[in-house]
Coordinates of C-alpha atoms in Angstrom, one line a residue:
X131 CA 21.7 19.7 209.2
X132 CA 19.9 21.1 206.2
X133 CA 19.7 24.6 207.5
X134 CA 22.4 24.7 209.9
X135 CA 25.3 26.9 209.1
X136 CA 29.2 26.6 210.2
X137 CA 30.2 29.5 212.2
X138 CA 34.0 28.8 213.9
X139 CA 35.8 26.0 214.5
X140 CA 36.9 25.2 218.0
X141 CA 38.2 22.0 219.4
X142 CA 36.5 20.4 222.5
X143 CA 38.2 21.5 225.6
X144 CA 37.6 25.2 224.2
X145 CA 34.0 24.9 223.8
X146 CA 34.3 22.8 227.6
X147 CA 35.8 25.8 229.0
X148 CA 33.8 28.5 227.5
X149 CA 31.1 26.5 228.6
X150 CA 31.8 26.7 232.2
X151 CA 33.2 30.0 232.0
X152 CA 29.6 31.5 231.4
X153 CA 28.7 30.9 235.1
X154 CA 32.1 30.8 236.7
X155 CA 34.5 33.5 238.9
X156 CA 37.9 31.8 238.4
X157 CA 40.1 29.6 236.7
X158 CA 39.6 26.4 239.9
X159 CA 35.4 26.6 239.2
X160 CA 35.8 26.4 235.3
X161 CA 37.8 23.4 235.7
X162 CA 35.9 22.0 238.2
X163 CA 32.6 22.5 236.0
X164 CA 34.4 21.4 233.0
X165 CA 36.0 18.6 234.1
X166 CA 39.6 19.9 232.5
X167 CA 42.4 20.1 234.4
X168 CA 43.1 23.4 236.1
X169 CA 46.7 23.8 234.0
X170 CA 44.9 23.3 230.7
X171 CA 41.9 25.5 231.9
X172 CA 44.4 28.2 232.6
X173 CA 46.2 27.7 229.2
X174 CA 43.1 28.2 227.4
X175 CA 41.9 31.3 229.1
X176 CA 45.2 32.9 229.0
X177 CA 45.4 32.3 224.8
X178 CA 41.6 33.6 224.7
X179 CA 43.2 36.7 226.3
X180 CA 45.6 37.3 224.3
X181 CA 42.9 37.3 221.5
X182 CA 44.6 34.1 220.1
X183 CA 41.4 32.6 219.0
X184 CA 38.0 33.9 217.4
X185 CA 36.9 34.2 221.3
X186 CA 36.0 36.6 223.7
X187 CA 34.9 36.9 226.9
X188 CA 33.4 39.4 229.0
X189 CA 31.8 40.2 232.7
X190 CA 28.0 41.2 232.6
X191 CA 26.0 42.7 235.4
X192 CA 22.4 43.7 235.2
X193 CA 22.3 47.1 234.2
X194 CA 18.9 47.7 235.8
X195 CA 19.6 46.7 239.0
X196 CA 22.2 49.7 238.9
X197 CA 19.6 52.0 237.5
X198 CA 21.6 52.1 234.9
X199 CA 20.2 51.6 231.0
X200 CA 22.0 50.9 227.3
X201 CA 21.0 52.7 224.4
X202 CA 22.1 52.6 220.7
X203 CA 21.5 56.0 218.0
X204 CA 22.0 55.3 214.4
X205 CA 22.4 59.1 213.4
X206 CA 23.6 61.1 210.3
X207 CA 26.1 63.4 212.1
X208 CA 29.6 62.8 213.2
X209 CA 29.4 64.5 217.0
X210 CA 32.6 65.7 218.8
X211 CA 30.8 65.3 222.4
X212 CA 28.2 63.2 223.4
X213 CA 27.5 62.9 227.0
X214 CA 27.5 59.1 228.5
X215 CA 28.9 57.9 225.1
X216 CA 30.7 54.3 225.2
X217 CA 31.5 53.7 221.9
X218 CA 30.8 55.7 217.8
X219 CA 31.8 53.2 215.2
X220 CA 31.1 53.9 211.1
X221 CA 27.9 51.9 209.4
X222 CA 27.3 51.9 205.7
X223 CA 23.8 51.3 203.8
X224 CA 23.4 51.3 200.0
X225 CA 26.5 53.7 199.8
X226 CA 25.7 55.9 202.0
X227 CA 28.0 56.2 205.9
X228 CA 26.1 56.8 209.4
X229 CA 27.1 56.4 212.6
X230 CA 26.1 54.1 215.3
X231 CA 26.3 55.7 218.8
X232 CA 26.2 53.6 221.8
X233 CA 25.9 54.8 225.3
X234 CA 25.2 53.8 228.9
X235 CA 23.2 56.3 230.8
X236 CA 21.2 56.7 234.2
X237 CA 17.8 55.4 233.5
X238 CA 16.5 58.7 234.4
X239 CA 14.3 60.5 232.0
X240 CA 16.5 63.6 232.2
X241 CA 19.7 61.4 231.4
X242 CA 17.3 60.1 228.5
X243 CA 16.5 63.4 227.0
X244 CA 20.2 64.7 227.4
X245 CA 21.2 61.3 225.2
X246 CA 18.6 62.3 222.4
X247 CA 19.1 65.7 222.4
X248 CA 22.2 65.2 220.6
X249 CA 20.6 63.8 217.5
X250 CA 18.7 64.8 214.8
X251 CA 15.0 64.1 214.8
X252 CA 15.3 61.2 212.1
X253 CA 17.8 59.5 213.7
X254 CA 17.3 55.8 215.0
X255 CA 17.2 55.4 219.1
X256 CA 16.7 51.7 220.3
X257 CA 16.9 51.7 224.4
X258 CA 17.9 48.2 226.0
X259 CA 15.3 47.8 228.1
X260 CA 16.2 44.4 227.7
X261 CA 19.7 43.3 226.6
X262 CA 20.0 40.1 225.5
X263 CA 23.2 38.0 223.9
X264 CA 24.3 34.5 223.0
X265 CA 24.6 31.9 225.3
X266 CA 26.6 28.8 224.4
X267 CA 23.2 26.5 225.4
X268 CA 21.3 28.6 222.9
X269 CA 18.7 26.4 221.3
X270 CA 19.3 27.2 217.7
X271 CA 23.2 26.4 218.2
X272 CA 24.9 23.1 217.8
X273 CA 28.2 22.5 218.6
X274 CA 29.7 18.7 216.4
X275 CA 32.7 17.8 215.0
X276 CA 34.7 20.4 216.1
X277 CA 32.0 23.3 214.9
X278 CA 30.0 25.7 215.9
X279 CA 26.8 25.1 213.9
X280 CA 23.9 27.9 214.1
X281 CA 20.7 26.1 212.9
X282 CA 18.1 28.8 211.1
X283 CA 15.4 26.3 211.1
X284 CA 15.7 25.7 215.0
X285 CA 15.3 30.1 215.2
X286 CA 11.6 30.1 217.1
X287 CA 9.5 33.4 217.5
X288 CA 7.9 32.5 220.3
X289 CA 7.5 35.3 223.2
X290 CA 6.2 38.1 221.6
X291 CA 5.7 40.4 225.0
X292 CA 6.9 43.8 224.8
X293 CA 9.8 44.6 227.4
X294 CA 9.3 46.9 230.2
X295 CA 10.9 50.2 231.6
X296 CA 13.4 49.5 234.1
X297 CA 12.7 48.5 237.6
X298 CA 13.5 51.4 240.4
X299 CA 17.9 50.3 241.1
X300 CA 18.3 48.5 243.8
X301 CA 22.3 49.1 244.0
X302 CA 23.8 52.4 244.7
X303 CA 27.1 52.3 242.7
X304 CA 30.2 54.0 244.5
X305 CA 33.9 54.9 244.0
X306 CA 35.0 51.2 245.0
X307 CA 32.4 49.5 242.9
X308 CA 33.4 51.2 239.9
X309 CA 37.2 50.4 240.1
X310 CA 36.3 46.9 240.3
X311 CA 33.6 47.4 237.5
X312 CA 36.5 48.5 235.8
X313 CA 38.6 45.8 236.4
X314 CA 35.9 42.8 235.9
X315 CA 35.1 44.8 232.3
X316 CA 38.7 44.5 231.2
X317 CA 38.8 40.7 232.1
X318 CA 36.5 38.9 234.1
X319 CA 39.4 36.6 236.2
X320 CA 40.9 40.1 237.4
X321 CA 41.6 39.1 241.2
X322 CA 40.7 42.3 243.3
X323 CA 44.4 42.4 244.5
X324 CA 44.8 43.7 241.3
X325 CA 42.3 46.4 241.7
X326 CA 43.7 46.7 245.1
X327 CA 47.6 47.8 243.9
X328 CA 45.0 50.2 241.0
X329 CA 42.9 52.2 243.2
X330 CA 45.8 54.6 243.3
X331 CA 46.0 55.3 239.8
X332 CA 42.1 55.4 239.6
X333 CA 40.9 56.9 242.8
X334 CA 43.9 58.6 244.0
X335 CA 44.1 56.6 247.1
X336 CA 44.7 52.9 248.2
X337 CA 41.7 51.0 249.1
X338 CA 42.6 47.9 251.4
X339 CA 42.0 44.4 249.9
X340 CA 39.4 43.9 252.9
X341 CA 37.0 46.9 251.8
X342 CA 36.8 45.8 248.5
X343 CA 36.1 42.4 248.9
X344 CA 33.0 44.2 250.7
X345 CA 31.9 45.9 248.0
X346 CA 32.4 42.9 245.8
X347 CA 30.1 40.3 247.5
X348 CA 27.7 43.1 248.6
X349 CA 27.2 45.4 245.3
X350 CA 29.4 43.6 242.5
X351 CA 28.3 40.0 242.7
X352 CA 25.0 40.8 243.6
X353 CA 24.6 42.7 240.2
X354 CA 26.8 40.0 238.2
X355 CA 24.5 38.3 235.5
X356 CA 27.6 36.1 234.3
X357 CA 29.9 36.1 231.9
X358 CA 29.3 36.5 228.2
X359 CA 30.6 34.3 225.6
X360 CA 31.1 36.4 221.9
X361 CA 32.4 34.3 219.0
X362 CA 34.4 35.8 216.1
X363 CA 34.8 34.3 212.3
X364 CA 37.0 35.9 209.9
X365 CA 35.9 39.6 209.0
X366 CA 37.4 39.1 205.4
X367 CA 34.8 36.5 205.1
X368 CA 32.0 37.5 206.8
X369 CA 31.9 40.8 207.5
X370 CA 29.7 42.5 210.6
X371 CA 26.5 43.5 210.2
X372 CA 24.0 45.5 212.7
X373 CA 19.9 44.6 212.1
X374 CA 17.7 47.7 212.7
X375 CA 14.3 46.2 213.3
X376 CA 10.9 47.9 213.5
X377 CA 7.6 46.6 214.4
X378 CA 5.7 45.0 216.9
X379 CA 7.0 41.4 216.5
X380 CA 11.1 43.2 216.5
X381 CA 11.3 42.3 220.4
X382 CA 10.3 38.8 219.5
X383 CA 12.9 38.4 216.5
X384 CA 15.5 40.3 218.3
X385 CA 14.9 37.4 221.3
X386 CA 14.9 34.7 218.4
X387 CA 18.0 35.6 216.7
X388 CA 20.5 36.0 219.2
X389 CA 19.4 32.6 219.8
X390 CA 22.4 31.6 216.6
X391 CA 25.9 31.7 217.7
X392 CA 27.2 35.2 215.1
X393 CA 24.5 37.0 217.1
X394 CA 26.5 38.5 219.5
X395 CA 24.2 41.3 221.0
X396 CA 20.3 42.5 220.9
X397 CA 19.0 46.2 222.4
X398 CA 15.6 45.5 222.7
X399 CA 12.8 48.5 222.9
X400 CA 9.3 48.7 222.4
X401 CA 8.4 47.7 218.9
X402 CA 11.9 48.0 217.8
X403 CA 15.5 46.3 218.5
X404 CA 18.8 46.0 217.2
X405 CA 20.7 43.3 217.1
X406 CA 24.7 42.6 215.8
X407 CA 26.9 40.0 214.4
X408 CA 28.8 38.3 211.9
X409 CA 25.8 36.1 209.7
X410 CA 27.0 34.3 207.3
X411 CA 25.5 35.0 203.8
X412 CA 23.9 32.0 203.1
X413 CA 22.5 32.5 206.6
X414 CA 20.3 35.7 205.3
X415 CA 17.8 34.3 202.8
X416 CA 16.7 31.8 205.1
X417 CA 16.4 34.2 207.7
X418 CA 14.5 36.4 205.7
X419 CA 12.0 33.7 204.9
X420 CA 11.4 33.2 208.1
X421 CA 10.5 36.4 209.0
X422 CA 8.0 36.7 206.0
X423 CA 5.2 36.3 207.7
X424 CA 5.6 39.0 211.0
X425 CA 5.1 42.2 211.7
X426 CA 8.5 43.5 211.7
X427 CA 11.0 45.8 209.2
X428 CA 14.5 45.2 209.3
X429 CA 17.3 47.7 207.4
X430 CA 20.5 46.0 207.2
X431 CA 23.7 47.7 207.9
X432 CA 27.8 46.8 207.2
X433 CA 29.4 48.0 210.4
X434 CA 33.0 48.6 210.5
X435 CA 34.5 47.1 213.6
X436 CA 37.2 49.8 214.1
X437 CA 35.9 53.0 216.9
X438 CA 35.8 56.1 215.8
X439 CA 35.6 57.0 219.5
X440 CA 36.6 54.8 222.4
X441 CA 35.4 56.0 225.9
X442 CA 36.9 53.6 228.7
X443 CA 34.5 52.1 231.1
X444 CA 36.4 53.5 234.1
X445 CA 35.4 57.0 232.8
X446 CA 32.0 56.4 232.0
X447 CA 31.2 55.0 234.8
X448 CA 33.1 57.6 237.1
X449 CA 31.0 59.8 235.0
X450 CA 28.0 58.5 235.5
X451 CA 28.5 58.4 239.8
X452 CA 30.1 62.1 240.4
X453 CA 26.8 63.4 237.7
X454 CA 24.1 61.3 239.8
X455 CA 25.9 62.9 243.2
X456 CA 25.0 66.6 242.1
X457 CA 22.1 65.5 240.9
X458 CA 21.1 64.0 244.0
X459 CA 22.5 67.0 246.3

């Protein structure tokens, strides 16, 4: 393993579980999948929880079923408001400080132009028109001995389409889809009897068990694309970087790299992309070389992992439903 690279170490009924845990809804199905027993299943999801190893795990839906669409500014300016903003964090490039601004709008144009309007006209916009992340059966990641292995020389560009604009939404999201949005974001074993005991908090009334296991099997699941897998080293060692890329071959590098196992994420526009992670260092020149030969510009930023701003998913998404009900009135 020449050009494969250690990433974390993780014994064997962890990597079994995570495993499972990609395409499973509960504790029983990841042990059944697995093969582990359901006790040591739930001990293992209950330590990941409590963040007590370089794992997380997280509940995806597809965005564009929703009509919904992810989009990612690197920008000069430190902004007090920014409408549909998830998350501001602190990147630095040969000295100098930007900030990244990420954001989860309607896929409308006006939502669109109301996201860029904020910035200035230099700044750097990628839209997710397709957002892709690591997946524990990635091809260029070996898992032996204990170790998660990314191997550089098994990274191949190979689909080099452009994405497309979103689809027209298929799912109208409501009130009772976004409490359990909610909940499935904060963990993705949340039973809806806890969202049940709270929809008073959040809603200001109590929805019934019965009316959101509805919603669930007829919006929720329907829009679930699984559950996503991020791996964490140590940040003292290898610190996080975000990958701006440029060109018409950045979709198909942006594809190919979250392909490794410190890829966690990849925005992915037309002609441009960006992609995040924890590479190691001797991971880079390799990478580099391998890019030689494309059509694509990459600028290379430290991010820090600490949030300037924090906006919860509950609000943003509340947000998001009471803006598209004036819209549409």
């Amino acid at each position: 393993m020449s050009f494969s690279f250690s990433f974390v170490a993780l014994n064997e009924p962890v990597w079994r579980c995570i495993k499972a845990a990609e395409s499973s809804l509960s504790v029983s199905e990841i042990a059944h999948k697995s093969g582990l027993q359901t006790w040591e299943v739930s001990r293992i999801i209950n330590n990941i929880k409590r963040g007590g190893i370089g794992v997380r795990l997280g509940f995806e839906i597809d965005l564009e079923k929703a009509g919904l669409l992810e989009v990612a500014t690197i920008s000069h300016k430190s902004l007090e408001r920014v409408p549909y903003l998830r998350a501001q964090r602190i990147l630095r490039v040969l000295g100098r400080k930007l900030f990244l601004y990420t954001g989860m709008i309607p896929a409308e144009d006006y939502a669109v132009g109301e996201w860029l309007s904020n910035f200035e006209e230099s700044a750097l916009t990628v839209r997710a028109l397709e957002h892709e992340w690591w997946r524990t059966d990635s091809s260029a990641t070996i898992y032996h001995d204990g170790w998660v292995y990314g191997d550089v020389e098994a990274v191949k560009v190979t689909d080099k389409s452009q994405p497309v604009f979103p689809a027209e939404k298929k799912i109208e999201l409501d009130d009772e889809d976004v409490l359990l949005l909610w909940a499935k974001f904060r963990w993705p074993f949340t039973s809806l009897r806890e969202a049940e005991r709270e929809s008073e908090k959040y809603l200001g009334r109590t929805v019934s068990h019965q009316v959101l296991s509805w919603h669930f099997r007829n919006h929720v699941l329907k829009l679930w694309a699984g559950n996503r897998v991020w791996l964490y080293a140590d940040t003292q060692q290898v610190p996080y970087r975000l990958l701006y890329l440029e060109g018409s071959d950045a979709p198909a590098v942006a594809r190919a790299l979250v392909q490794l196992p410190w890829f966690h994420t990849a925005y992915i526009d037309i002609e441009k992309a960006v992609v995040s992670g924890q590479p190691p260092c001797a991971s880079m020149p390799h990478l580099y070389k391998a890019l030689g030969d494309l059509d694509v510009d990459v600028i290379e930023f430290m991010m820090e992992l600490s949030t300037v701003k924090w906006v919860p998913i509950f609000g943003l998404l509340s947000q998001i439903v009471k803006r598209k009900k004036v819209v549409n009135a």
